[in-house]
JSON list of C-alpha atoms in Angstrom, two decimals:
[
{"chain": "A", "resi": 1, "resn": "UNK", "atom": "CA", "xyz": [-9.78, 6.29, 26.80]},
{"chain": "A", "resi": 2, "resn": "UNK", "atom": "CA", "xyz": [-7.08, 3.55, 27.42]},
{"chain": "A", "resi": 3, "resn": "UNK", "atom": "CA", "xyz": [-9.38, 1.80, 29.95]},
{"chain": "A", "resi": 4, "resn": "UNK", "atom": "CA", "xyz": [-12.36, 1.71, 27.37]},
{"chain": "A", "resi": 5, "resn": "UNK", "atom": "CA", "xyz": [-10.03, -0.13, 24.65]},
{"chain": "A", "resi": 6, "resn": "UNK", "atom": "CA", "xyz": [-8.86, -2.40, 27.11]},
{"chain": "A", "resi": 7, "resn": "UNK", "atom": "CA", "xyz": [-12.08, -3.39, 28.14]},
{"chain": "A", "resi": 8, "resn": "UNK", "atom": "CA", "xyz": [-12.95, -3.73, 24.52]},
{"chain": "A", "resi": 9, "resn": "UNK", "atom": "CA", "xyz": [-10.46, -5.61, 23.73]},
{"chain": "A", "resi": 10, "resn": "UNK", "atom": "CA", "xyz": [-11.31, -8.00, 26.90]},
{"chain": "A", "resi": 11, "resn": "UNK", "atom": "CA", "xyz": [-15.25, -8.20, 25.88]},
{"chain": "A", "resi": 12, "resn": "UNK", "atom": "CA", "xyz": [-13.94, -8.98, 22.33]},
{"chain": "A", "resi": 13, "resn": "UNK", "atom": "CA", "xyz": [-11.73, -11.67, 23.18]},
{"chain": "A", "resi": 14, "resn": "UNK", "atom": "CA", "xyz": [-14.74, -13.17, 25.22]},
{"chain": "A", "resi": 15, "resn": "UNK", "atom": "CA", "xyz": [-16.49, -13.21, 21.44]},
{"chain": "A", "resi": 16, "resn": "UNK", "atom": "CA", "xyz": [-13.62, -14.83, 20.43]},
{"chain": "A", "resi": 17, "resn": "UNK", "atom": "CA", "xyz": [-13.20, -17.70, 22.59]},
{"chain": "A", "resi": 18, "resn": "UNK", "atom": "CA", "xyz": [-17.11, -18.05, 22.57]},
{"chain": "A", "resi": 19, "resn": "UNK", "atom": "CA", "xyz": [-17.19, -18.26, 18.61]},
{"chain": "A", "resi": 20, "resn": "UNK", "atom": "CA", "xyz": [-14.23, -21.26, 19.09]},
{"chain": "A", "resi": 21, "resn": "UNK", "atom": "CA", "xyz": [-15.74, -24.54, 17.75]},
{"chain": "A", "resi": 22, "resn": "UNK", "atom": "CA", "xyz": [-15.42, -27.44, 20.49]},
{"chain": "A", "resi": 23, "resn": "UNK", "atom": "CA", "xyz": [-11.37, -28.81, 20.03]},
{"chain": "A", "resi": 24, "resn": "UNK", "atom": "CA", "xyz": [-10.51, -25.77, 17.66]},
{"chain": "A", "resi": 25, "resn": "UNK", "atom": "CA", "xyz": [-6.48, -26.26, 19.46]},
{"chain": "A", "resi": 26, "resn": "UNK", "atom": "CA", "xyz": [-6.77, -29.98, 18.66]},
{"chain": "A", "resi": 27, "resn": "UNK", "atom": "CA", "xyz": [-3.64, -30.51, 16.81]},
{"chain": "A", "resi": 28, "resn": "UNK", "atom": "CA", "xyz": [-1.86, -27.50, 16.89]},
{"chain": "A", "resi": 29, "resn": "UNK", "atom": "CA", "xyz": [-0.63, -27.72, 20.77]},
{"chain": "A", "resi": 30, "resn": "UNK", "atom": "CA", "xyz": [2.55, -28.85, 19.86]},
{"chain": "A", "resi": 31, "resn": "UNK", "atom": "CA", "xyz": [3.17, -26.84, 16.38]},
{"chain": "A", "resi": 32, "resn": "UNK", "atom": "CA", "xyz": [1.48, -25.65, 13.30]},
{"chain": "A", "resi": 33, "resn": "UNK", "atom": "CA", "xyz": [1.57, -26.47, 10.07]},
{"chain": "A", "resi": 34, "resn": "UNK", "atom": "CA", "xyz": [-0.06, -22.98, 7.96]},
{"chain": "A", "resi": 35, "resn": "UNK", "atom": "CA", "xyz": [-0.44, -23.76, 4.32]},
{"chain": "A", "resi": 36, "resn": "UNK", "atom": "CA", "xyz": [-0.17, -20.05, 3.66]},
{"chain": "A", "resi": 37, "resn": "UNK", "atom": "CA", "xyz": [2.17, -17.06, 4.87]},
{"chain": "A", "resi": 38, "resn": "UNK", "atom": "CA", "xyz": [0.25, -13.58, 3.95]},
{"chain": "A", "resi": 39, "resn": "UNK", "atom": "CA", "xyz": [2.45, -10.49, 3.89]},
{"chain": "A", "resi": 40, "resn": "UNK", "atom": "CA", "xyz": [-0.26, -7.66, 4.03]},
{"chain": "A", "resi": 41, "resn": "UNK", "atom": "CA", "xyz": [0.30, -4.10, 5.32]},
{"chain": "A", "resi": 42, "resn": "UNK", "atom": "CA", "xyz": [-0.05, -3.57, 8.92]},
{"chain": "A", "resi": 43, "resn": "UNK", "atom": "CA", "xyz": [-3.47, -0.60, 8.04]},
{"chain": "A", "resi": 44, "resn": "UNK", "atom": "CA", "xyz": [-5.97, -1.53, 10.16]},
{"chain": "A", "resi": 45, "resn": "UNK", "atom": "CA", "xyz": [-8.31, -1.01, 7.66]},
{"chain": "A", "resi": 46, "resn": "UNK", "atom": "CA", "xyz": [-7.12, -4.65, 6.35]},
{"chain": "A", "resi": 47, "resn": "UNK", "atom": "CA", "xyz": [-7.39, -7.71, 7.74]},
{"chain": "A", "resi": 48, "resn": "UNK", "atom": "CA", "xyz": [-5.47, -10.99, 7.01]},
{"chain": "A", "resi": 49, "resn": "UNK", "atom": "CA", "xyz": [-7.83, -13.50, 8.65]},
{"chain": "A", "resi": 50, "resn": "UNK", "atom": "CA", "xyz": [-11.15, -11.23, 7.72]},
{"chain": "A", "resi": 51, "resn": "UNK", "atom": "CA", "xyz": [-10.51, -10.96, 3.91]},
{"chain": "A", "resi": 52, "resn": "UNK", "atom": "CA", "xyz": [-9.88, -14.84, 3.58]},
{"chain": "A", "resi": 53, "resn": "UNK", "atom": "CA", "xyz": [-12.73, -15.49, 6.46]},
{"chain": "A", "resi": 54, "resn": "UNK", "atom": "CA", "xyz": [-10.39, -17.54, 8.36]},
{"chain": "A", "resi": 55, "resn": "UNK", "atom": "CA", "xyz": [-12.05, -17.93, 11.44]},
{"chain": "A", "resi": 56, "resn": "UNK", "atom": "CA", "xyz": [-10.20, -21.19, 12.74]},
{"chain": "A", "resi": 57, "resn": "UNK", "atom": "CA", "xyz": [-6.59, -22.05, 14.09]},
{"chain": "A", "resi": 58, "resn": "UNK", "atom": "CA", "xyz": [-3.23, -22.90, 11.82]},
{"chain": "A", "resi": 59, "resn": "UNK", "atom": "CA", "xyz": [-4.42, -22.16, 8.54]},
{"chain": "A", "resi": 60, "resn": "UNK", "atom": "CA", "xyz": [-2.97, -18.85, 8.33]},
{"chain": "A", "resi": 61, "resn": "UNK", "atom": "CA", "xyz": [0.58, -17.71, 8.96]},
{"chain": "A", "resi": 62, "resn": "UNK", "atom": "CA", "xyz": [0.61, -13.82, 9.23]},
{"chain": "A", "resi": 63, "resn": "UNK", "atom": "CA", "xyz": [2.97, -10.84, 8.53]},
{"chain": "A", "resi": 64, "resn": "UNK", "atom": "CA", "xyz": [2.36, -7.53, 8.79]},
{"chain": "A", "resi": 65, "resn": "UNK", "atom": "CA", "xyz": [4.85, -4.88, 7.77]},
{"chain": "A", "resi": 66, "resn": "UNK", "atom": "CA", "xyz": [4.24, -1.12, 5.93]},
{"chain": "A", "resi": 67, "resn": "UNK", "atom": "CA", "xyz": [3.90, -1.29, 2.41]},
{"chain": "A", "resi": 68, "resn": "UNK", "atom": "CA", "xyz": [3.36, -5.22, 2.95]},
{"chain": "A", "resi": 69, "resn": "UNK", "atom": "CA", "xyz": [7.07, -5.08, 2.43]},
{"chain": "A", "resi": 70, "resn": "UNK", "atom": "CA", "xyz": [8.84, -8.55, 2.34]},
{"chain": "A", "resi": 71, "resn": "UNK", "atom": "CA", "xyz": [11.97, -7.97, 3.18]},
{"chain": "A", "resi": 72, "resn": "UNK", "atom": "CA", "xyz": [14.19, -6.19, 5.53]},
{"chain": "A", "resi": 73, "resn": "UNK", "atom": "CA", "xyz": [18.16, -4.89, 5.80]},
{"chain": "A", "resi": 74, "resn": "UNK", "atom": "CA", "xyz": [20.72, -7.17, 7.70]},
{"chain": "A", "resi": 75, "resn": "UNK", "atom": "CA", "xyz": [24.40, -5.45, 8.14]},
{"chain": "A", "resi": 76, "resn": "UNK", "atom": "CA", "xyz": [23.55, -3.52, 5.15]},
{"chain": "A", "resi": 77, "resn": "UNK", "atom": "CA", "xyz": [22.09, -6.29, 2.58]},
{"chain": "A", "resi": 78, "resn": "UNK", "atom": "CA", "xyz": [18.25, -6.88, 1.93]},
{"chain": "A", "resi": 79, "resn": "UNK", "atom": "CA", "xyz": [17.16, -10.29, 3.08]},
{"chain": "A", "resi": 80, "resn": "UNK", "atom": "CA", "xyz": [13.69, -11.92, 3.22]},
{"chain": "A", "resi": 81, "resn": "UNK", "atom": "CA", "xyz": [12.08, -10.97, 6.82]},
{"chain": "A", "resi": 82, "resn": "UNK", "atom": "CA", "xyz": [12.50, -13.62, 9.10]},
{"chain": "A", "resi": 83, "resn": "UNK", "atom": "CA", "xyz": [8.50, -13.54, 9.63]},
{"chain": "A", "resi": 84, "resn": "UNK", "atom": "CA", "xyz": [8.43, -14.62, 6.26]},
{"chain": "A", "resi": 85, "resn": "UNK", "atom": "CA", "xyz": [11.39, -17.17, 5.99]},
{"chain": "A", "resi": 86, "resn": "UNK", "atom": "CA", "xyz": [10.49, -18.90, 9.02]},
{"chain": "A", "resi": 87, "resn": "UNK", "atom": "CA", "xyz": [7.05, -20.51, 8.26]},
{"chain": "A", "resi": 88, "resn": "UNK", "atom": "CA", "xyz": [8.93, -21.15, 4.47]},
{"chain": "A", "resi": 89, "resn": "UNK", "atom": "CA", "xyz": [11.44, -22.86, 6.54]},
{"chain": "A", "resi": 90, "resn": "UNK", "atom": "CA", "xyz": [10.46, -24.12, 9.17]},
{"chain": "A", "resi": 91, "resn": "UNK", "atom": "CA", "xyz": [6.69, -24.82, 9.28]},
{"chain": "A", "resi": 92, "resn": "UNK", "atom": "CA", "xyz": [6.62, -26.44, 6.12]},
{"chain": "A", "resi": 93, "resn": "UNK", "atom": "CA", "xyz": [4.20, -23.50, 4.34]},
{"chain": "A", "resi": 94, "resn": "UNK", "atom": "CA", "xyz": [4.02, -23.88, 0.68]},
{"chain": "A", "resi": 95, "resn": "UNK", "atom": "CA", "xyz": [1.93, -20.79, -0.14]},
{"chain": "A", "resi": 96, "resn": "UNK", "atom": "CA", "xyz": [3.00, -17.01, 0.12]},
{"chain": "A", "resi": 97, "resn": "UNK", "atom": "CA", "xyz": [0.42, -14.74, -0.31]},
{"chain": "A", "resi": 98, "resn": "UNK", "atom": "CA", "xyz": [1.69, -10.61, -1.02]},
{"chain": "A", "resi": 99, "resn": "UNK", "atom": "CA", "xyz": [-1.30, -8.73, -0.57]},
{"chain": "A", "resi": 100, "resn": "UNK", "atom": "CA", "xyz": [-1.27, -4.90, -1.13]},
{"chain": "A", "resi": 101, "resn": "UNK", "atom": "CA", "xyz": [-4.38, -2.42, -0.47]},
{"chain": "A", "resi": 102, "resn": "UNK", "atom": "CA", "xyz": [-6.25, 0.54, -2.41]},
{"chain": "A", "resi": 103, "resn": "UNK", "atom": "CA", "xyz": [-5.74, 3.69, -0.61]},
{"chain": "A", "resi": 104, "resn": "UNK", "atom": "CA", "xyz": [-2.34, 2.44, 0.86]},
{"chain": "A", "resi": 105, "resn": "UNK", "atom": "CA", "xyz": [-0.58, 5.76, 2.80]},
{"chain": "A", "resi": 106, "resn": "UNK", "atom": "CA", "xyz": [2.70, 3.63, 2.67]},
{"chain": "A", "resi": 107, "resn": "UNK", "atom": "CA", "xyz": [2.70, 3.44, -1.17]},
{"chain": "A", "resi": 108, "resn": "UNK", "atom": "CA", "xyz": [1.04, 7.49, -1.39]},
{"chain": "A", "resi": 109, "resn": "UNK", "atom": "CA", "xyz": [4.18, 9.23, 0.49]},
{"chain": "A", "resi": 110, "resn": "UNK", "atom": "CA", "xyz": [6.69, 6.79, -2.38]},
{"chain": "A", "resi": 111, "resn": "UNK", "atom": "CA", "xyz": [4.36, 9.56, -4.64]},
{"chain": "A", "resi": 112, "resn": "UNK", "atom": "CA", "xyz": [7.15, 12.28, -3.60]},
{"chain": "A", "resi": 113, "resn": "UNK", "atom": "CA", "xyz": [10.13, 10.20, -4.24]},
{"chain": "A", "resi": 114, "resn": "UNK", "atom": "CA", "xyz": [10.03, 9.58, -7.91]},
{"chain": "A", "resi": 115, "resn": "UNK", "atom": "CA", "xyz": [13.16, 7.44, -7.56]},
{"chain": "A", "resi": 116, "resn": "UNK", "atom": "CA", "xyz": [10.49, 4.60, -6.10]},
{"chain": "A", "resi": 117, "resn": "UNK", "atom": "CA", "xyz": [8.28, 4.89, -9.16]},
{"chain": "A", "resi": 118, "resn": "UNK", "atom": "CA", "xyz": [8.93, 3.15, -12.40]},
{"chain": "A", "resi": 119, "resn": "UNK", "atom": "CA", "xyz": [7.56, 5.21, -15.48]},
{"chain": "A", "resi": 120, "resn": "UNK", "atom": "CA", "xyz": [6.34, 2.83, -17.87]},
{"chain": "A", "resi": 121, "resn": "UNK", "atom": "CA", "xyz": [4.22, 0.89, -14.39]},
{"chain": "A", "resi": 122, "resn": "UNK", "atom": "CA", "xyz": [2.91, 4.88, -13.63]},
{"chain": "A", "resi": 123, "resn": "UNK", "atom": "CA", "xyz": [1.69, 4.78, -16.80]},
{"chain": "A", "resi": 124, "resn": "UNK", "atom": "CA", "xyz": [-2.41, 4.70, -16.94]},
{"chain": "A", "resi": 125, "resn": "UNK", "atom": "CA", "xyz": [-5.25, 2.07, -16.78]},
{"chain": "A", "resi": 126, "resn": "UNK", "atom": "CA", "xyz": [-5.69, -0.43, -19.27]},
{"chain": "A", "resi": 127, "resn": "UNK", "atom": "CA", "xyz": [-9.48, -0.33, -18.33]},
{"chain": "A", "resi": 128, "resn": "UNK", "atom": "CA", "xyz": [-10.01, -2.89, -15.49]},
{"chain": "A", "resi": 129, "resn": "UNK", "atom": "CA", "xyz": [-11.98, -1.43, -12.79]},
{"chain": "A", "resi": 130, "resn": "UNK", "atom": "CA", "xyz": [-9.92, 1.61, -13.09]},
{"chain": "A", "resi": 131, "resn": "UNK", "atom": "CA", "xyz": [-13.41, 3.92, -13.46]},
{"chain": "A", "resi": 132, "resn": "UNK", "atom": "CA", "xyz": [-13.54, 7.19, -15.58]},
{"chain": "A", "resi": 133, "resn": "UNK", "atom": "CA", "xyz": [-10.64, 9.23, -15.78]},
{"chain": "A", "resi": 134, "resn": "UNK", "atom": "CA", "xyz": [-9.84, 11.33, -13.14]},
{"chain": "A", "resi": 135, "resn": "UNK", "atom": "CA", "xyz": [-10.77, 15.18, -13.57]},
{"chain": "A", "resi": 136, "resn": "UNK", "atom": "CA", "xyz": [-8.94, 16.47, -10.20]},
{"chain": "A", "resi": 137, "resn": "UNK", "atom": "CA", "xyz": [-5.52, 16.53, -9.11]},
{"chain": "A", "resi": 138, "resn": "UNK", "atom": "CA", "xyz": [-6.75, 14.25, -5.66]},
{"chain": "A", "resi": 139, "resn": "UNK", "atom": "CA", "xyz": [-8.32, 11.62, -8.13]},
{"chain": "A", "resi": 140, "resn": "UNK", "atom": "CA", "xyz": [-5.16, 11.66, -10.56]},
{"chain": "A", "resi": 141, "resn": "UNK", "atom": "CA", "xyz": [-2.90, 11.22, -7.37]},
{"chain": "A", "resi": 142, "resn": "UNK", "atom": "CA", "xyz": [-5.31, 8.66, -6.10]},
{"chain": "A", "resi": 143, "resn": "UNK", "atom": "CA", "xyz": [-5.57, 6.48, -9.43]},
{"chain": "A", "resi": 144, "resn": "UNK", "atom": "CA", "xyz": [-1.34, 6.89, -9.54]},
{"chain": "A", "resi": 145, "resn": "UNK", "atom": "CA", "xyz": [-1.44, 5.36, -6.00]},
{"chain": "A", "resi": 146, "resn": "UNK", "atom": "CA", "xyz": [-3.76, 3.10, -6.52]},
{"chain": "A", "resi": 147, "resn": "UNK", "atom": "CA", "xyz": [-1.41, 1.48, -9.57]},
{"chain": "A", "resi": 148, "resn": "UNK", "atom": "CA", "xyz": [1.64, 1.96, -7.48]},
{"chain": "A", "resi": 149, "resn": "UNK", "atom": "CA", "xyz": [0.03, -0.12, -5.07]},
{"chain": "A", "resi": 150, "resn": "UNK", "atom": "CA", "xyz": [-0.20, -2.68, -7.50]},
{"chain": "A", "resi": 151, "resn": "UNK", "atom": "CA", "xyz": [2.85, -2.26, -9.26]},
{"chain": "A", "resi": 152, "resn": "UNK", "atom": "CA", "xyz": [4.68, -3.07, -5.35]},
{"chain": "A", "resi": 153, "resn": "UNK", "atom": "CA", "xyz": [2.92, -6.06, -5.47]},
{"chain": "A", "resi": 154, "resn": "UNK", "atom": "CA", "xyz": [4.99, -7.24, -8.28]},
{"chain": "A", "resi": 155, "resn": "UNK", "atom": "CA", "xyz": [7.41, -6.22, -6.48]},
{"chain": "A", "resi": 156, "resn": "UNK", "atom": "CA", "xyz": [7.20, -7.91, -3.35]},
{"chain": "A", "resi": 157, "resn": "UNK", "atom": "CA", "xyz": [6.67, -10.83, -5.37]},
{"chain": "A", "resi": 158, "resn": "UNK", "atom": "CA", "xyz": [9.71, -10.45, -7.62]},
{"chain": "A", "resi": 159, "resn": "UNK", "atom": "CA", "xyz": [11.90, -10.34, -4.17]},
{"chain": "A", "resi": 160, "resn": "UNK", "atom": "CA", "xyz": [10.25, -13.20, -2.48]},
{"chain": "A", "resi": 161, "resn": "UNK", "atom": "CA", "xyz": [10.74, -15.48, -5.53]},
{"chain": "A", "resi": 162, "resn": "UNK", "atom": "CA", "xyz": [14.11, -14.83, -5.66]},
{"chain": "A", "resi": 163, "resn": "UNK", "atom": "CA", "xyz": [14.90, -15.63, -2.50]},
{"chain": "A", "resi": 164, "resn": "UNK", "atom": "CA", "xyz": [16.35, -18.99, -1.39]},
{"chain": "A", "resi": 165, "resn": "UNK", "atom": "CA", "xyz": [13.84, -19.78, 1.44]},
{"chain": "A", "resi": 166, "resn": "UNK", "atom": "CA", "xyz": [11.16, -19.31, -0.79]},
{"chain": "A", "resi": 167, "resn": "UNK", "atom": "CA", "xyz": [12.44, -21.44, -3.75]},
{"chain": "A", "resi": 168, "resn": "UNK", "atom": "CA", "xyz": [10.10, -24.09, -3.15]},
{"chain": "A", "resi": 169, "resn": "UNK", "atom": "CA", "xyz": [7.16, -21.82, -2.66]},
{"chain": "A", "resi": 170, "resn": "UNK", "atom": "CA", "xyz": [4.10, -21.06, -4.89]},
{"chain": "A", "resi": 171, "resn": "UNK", "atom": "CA", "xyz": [4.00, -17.21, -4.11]},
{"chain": "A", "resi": 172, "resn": "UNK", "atom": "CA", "xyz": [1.14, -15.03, -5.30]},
{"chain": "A", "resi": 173, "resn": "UNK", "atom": "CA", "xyz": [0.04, -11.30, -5.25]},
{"chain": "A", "resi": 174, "resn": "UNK", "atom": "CA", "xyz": [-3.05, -9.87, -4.57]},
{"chain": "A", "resi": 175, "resn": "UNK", "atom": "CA", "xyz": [-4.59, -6.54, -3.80]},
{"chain": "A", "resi": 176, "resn": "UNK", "atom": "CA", "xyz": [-7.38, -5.91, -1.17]},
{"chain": "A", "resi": 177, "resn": "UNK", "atom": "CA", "xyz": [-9.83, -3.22, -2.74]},
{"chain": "A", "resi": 178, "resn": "UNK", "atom": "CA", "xyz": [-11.20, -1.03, -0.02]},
{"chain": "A", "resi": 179, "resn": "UNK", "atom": "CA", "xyz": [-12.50, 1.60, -2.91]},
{"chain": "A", "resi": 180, "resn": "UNK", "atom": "CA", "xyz": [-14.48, -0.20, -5.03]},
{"chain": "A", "resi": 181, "resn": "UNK", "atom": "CA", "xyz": [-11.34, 0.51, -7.57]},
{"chain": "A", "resi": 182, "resn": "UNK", "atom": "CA", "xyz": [-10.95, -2.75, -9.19]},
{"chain": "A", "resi": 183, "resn": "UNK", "atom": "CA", "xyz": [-14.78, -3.35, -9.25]},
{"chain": "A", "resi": 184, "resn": "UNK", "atom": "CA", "xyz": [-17.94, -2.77, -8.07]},
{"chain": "A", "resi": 185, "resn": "UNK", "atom": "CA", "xyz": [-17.24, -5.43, -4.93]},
{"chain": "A", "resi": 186, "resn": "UNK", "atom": "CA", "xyz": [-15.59, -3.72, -1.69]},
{"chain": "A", "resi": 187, "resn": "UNK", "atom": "CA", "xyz": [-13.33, -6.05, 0.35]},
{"chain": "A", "resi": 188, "resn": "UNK", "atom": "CA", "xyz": [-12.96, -7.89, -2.39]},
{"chain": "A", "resi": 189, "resn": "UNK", "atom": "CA", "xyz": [-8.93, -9.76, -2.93]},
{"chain": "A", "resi": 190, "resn": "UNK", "atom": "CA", "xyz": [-7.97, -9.83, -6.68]},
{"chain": "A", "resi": 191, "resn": "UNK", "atom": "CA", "xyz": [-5.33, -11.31, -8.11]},
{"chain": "A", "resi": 192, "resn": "UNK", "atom": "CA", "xyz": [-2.70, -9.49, -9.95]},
{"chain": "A", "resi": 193, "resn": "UNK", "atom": "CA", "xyz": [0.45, -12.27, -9.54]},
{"chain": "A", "resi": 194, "resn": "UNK", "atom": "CA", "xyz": [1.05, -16.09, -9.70]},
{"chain": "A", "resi": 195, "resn": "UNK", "atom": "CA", "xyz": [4.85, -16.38, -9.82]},
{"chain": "A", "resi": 196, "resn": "UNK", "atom": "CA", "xyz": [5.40, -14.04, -11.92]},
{"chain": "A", "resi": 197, "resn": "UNK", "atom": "CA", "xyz": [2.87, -14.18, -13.99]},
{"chain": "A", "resi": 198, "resn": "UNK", "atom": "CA", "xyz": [0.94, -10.97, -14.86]},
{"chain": "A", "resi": 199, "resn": "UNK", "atom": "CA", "xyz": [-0.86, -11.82, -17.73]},
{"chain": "A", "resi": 200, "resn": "UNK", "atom": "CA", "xyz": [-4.82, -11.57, -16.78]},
{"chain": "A", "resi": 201, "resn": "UNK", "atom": "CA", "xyz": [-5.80, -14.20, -19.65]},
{"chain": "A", "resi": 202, "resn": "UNK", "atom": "CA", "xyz": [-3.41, -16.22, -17.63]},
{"chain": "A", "resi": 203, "resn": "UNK", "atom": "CA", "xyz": [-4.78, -15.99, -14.12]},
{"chain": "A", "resi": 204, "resn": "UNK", "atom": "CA", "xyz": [-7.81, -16.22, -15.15]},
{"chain": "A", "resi": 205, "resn": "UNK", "atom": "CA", "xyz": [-7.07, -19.62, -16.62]},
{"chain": "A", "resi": 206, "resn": "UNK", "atom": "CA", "xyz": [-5.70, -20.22, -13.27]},
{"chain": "A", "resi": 207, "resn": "UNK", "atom": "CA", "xyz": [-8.31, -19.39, -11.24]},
{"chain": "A", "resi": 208, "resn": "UNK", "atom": "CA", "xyz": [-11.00, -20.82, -13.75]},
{"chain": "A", "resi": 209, "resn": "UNK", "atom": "CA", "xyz": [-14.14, -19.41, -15.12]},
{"chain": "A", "resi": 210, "resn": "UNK", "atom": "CA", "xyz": [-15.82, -19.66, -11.50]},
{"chain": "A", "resi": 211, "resn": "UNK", "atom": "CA", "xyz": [-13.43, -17.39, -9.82]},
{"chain": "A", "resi": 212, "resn": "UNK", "atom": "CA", "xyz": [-12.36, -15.07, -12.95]},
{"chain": "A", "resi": 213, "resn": "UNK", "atom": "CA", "xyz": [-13.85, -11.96, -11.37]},
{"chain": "A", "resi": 214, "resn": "UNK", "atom": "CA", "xyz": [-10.82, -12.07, -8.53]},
{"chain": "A", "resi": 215, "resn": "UNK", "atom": "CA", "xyz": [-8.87, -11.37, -11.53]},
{"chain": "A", "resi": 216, "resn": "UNK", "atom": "CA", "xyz": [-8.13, -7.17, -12.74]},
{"chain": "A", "resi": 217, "resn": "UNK", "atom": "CA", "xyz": [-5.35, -4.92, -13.32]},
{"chain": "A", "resi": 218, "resn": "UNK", "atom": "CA", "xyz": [-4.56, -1.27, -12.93]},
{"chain": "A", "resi": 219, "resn": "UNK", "atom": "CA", "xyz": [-1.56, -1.46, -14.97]},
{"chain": "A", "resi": 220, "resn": "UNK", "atom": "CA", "xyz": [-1.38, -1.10, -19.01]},
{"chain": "A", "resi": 221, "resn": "UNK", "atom": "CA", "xyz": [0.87, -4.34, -20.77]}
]
């Protein structure tokens, strides 16, 4: 079994380096400049350069952690992960990008630790996307995830913005829907954060009337 991954792994980075436009390292020998640093969870049902069909070299800086967590403890205090604060730091990115999932097992097992949950984000739908109410205990525990998931987001967010390295960032939150959840679009990214702002009247004004459907919320206001 371990020799047949290898060998696809091999036969896919032929695909790779065959799908490489002529010069795609031109420029980026000697460093990189990403304009954006994604945080996403490390599922493998999610992909960082596949959802934002990055396909070419130094556009995207990438982190992967559980929960698409931002941060990480230091000698007992919680600091911005370093994968983070570098390219904020040191590559010059301007962009952070949180994005969370539907159907995220990370978020589910914070479902048995209350403690993690905040009541009034638990809370409901406010009719986005959300779909019909549920009618079984697996689809009420699903559409609880599925808000949790968003309500990390915020989160994330919240943490990352107040952070020094990322106090000359623009940092936004998304979430990736694998489940049709949000709409009727699979793989879709919508976006649920822009520096704090929730507000979808907002972000849609943000995003403008050409790229309003990348806008939705689970959570009631």
């Amino acid at each position: 079994m371990a020799h047949r991954i290898l060998a696809d792994l091999l036969d896919r980075n032929d695909d790779h380096v065959a799908a490489l436009s002529p010069g795609a390292f031109d420029g980026h020998h000697e460093g990189q400049r990403p304009g954006v640093v994604s945080v996403c969870c490390s599922d493998s049902r999610v992909s960082q350069e596949g959802m934002f069909a990055v396909e070419e070299p130094g556009v995207l800086f990438t982190s992967g952690a559980i929960g698409n967590a931002v941060s990480t403890v230091v000698d007992g205090e919680r600091v911005l992960d370093g994968s983070v604060a570098y390219p904020l730091r040191h590559t010059h990115t301007e962009v952070l990008a949180v994005v969370g999932h539907t159907g995220c097992g990370a978020v589910e097992a914070g479902l048995d630790d209350p403690a993690v949950v905040g009541e009034s984000e638990a809370e409901g739908s406010d009719g986005e996307g959300g779909g019909d109410e549920a009618d079984s205990d697996g689809d009420a525990r699903a559409s609880v995830r599925d808000r949790l998931v968003e309500y990390n987001v915020h989160e994330q967010v919240a943490f990352a913005r107040d952070r020094e390295e990322a106090a000359d960032a623009t940092v936004y939150g998304f979430v990736y829907d694998l489940h049709g959840v949000y709409g009727d679009r699979e793989g879709t990214v919508y976006l649920v954060n822009a520096d704090g702002e929730r507000d979808p009247e907002a972000l849609r004004d943000l995003v403008g009337d050409a790229r309003a459907g990348h806008v939705a919320t689970l959570l009631k206001r």
